[in-house]
Coordinates of C-alpha atoms in Angstrom, one line a residue:
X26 CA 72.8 -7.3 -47.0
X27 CA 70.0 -6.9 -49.8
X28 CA 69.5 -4.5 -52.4
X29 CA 66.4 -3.3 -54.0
X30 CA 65.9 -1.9 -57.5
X31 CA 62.2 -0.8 -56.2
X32 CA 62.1 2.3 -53.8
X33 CA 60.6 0.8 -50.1
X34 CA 58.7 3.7 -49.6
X35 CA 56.7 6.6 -52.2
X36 CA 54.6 9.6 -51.7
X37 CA 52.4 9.2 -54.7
X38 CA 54.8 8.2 -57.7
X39 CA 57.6 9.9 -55.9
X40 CA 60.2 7.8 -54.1
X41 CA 61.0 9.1 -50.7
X42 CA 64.6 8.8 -49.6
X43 CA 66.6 10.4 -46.7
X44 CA 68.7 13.1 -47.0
X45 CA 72.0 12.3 -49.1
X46 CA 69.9 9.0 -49.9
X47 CA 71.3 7.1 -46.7
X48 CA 68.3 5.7 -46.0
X49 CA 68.0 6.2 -42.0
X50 CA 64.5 4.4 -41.4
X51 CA 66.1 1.5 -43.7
X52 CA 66.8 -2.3 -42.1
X53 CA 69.9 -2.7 -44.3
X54 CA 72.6 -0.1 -44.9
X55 CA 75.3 0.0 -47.1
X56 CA 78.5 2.2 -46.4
X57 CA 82.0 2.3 -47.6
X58 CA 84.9 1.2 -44.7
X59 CA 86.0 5.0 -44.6
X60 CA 82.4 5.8 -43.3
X61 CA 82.8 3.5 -40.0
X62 CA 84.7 4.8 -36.7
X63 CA 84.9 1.9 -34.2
X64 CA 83.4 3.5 -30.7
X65 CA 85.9 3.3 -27.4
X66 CA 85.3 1.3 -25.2
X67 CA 83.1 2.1 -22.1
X68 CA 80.9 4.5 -24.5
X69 CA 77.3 3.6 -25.2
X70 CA 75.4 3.6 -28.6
X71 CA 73.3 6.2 -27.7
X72 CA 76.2 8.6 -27.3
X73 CA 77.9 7.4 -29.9
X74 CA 74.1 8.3 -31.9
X75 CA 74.4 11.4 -30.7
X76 CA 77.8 12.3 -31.8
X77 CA 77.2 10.9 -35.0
X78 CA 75.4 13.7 -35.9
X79 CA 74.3 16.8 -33.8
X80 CA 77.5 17.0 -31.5
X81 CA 79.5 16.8 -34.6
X82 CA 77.7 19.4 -36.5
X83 CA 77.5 21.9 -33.3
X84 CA 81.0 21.2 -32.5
X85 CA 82.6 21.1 -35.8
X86 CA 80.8 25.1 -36.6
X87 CA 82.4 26.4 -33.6
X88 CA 86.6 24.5 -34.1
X89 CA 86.2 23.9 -38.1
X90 CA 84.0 26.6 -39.5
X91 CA 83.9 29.5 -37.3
X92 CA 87.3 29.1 -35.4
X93 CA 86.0 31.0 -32.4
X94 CA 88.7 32.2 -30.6
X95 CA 89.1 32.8 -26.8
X96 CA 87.5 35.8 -25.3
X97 CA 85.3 36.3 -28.2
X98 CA 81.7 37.0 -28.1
X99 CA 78.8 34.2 -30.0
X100 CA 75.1 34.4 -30.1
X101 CA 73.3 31.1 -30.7
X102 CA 70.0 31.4 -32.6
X103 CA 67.8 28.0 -31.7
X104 CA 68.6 25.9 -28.6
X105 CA 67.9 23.1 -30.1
X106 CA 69.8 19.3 -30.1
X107 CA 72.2 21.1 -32.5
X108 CA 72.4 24.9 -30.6
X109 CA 73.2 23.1 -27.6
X110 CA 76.7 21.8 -28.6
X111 CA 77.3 25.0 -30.7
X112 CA 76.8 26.7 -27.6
X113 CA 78.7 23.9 -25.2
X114 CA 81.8 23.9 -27.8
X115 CA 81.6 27.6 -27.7
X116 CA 82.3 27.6 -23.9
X117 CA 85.0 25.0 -24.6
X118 CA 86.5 27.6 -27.4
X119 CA 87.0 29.7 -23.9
X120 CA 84.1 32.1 -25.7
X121 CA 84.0 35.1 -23.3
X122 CA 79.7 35.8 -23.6
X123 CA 77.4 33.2 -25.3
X124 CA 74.1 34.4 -26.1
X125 CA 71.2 31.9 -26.4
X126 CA 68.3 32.8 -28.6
X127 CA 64.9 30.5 -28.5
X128 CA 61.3 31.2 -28.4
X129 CA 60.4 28.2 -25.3
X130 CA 62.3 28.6 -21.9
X131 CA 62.3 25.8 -21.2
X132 CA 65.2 25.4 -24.2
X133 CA 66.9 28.5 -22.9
X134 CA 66.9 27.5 -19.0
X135 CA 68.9 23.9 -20.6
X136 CA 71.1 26.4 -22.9
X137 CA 72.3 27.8 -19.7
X138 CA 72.8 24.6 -18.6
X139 CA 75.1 23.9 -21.0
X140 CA 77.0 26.8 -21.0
X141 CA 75.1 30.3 -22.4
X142 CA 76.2 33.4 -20.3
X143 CA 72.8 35.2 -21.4
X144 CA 69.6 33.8 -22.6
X145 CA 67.3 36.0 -25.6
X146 CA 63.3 34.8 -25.7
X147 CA 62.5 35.7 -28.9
X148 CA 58.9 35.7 -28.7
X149 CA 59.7 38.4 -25.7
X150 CA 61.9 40.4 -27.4
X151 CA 63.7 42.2 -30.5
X152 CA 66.7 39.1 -30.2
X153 CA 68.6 41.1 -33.1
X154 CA 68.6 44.8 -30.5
X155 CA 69.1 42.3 -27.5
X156 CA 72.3 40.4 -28.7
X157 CA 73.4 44.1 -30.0
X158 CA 72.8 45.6 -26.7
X159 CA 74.3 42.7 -24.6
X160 CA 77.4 42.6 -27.1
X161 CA 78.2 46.0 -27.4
X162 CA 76.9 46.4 -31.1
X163 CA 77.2 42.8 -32.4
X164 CA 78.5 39.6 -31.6
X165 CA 81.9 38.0 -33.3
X166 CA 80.4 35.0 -34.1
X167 CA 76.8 33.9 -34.5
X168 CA 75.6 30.9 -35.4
X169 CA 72.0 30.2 -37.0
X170 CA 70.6 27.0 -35.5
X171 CA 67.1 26.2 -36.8
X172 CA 67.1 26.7 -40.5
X173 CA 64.6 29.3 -41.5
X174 CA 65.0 32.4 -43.4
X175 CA 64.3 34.5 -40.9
X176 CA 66.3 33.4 -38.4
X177 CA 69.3 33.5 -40.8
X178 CA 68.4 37.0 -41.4
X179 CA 68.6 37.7 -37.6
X180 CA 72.1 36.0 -36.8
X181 CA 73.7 38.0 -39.5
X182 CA 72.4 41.1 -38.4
X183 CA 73.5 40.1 -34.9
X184 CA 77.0 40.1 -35.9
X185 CA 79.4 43.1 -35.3
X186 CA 81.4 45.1 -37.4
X187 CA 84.0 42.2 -39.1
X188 CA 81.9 39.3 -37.3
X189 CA 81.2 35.9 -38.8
X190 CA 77.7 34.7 -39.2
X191 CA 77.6 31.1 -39.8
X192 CA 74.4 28.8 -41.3
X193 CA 74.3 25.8 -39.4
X194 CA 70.2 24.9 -39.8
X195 CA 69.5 23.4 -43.2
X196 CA 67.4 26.4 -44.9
X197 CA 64.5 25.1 -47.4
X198 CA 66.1 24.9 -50.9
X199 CA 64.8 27.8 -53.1
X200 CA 65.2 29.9 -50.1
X201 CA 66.6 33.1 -50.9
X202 CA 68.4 35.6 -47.9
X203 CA 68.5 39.2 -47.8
X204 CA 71.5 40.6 -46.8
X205 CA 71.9 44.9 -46.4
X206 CA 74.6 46.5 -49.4
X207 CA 76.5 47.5 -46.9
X208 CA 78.3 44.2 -45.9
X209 CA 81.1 46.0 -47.8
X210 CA 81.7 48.6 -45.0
X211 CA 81.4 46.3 -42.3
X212 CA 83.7 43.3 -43.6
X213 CA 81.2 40.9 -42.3
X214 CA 81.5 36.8 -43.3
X215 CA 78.3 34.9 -43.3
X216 CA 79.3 31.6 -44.2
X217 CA 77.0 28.1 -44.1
X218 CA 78.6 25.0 -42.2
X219 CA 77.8 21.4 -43.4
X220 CA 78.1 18.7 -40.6
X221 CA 80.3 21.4 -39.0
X222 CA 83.1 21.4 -41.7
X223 CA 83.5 17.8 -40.3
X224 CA 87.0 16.1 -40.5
X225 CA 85.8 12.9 -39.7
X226 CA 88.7 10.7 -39.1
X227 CA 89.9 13.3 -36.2
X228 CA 86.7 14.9 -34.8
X229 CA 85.1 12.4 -33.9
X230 CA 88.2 10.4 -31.9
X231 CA 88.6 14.0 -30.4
X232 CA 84.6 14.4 -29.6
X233 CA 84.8 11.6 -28.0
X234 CA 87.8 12.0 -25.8
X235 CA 86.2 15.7 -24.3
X236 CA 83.3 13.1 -23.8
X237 CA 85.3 10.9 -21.5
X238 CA 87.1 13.8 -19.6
X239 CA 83.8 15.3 -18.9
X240 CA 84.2 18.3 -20.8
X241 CA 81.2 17.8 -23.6
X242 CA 77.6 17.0 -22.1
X243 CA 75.9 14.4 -23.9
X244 CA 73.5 12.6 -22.1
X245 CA 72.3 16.1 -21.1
X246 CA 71.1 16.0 -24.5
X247 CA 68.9 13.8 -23.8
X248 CA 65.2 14.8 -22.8
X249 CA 63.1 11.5 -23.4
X250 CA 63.8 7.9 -24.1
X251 CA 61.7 5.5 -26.4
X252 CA 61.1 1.8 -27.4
X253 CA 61.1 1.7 -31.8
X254 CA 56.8 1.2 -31.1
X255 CA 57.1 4.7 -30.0
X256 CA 58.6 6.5 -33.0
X257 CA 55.2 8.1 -33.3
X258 CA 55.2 10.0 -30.4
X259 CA 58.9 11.0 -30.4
X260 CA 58.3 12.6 -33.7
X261 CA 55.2 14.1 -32.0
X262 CA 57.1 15.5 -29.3
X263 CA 60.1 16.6 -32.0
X264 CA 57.1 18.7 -33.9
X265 CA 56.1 20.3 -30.7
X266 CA 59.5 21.6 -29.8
X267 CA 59.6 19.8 -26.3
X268 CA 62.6 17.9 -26.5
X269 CA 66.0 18.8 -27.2
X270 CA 66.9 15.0 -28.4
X271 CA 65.0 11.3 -28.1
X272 CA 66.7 8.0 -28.0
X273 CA 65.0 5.3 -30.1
X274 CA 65.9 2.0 -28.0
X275 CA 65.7 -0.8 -30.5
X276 CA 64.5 -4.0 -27.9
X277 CA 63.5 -1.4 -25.4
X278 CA 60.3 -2.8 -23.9

């Protein structure tokens, strides 16, 4: 390993580091032994990729955060990378209605894939009078996907009477929310969930088991493939909202 006491990379006189500094785009890493998990056998690095981050966030806000229980109702605002395993862990949760909230179909015909009951197009549609309608006057759970203030604003007003709302997407700092006075009468929770309340040590050995009996969809995940030359157009097609997850393939040709 190397170490540097010169930032690699600056916007103007500002270094530029990744978030909680671990330097993704960096050729040398340094982590501390409890920050490894050694990946079974007959389980490929991109899966394990994928875990590593969004299946453990998504997963983690539905067993750790939110503790949905069976029979309950969840709306899902963004079917994104990270929506889809909120929404696939909320199936597993033995979530009774699961409610799917985007603005592209073509995320909210793979939500369904994955498990969604009903699908909301946002751009269509009030989603906050649709997932009241469909749920009876509010969801149980709801889970904010995407990280905007809006869209946090319209997953807590999609919860019900004593629902949780729970911020999964990582709202701009300096952000502020809006919430109605009356959260008093209606004993709602809105909550935020980092890395989905993660227990490391035991999520991830349990993500991974679901993964080999079939029960969690990874490779589903999964919309385009790339060799490390095309970074640039993977983060062209991230921008554009097309894919739900790439695959950078170091060596790829």
């Amino acid at each position: 390993a190397r170490t540097s006491a010169r930032p690699a990379l600056k916007r103007g006189d500002t270094p530029v580091s990744a978030m909680t500094n671990t330097g993704g785009f960096a050729q040398y890493s340094l982590t501390p032994a409890t920050g490894l998990m050694k990946v079974p056998d007959g389980i490929g690095l991109d899966v394990a990729a994928l875990v590593g981050c969004s299946v453990m966030t998504g997963y983690g806000a539905v067993v750790n955060t939110a503790k949905v229980e069976p029979g309950s109702t969840v709306a899902v605002v963004g079917a994104g990378g990270v929506g889809l395993n909120i929404i696939q862990s909320a199936r597993l949760a033995g979530a009774s209605r699961i409610i799917a909230v985007d603005m592209v179909e073509a995320k909210l015909a793979v939500a369904k894939q994955f498990g969604a009951t009903d699908v909301v197009n946002a751009g269509d549609t009030d989603p906050v009078k649709a997932v009241q309608e469909l749920t009876g006057g509010g969801a149980d759970y709801t889970f904010e996907a995407i990280g905007l203030k809006v869209t946090a604003e319209q997953a807590y007003a999609m919860a019900g009477r004593g629902g949780t709302a729970v911020i999964v997407g990582m709202i701009p700092p300096g952000e502020q929310l809006s919430i109605p006075g009356a959260i008093w009468s209606q004993e709602k929770k809105l909550t935020g969930s980092f890395y989905g309340s993660a227990r490391f040590n035991t999520d991830m050995p349990r993500i991974f088991s679901l993964y080999q009996q079939g029960k969690l969809n990874i490779e589903g995940l999964v919309t385009k493939r790339f060799p490390l030359e095309g970074i640039n157009e993977a983060f062209d097609l991230l921008r554009s909202s097309a894919v739900s997850r790439s695959i950078l393939e170091i060596g790829a040709e």
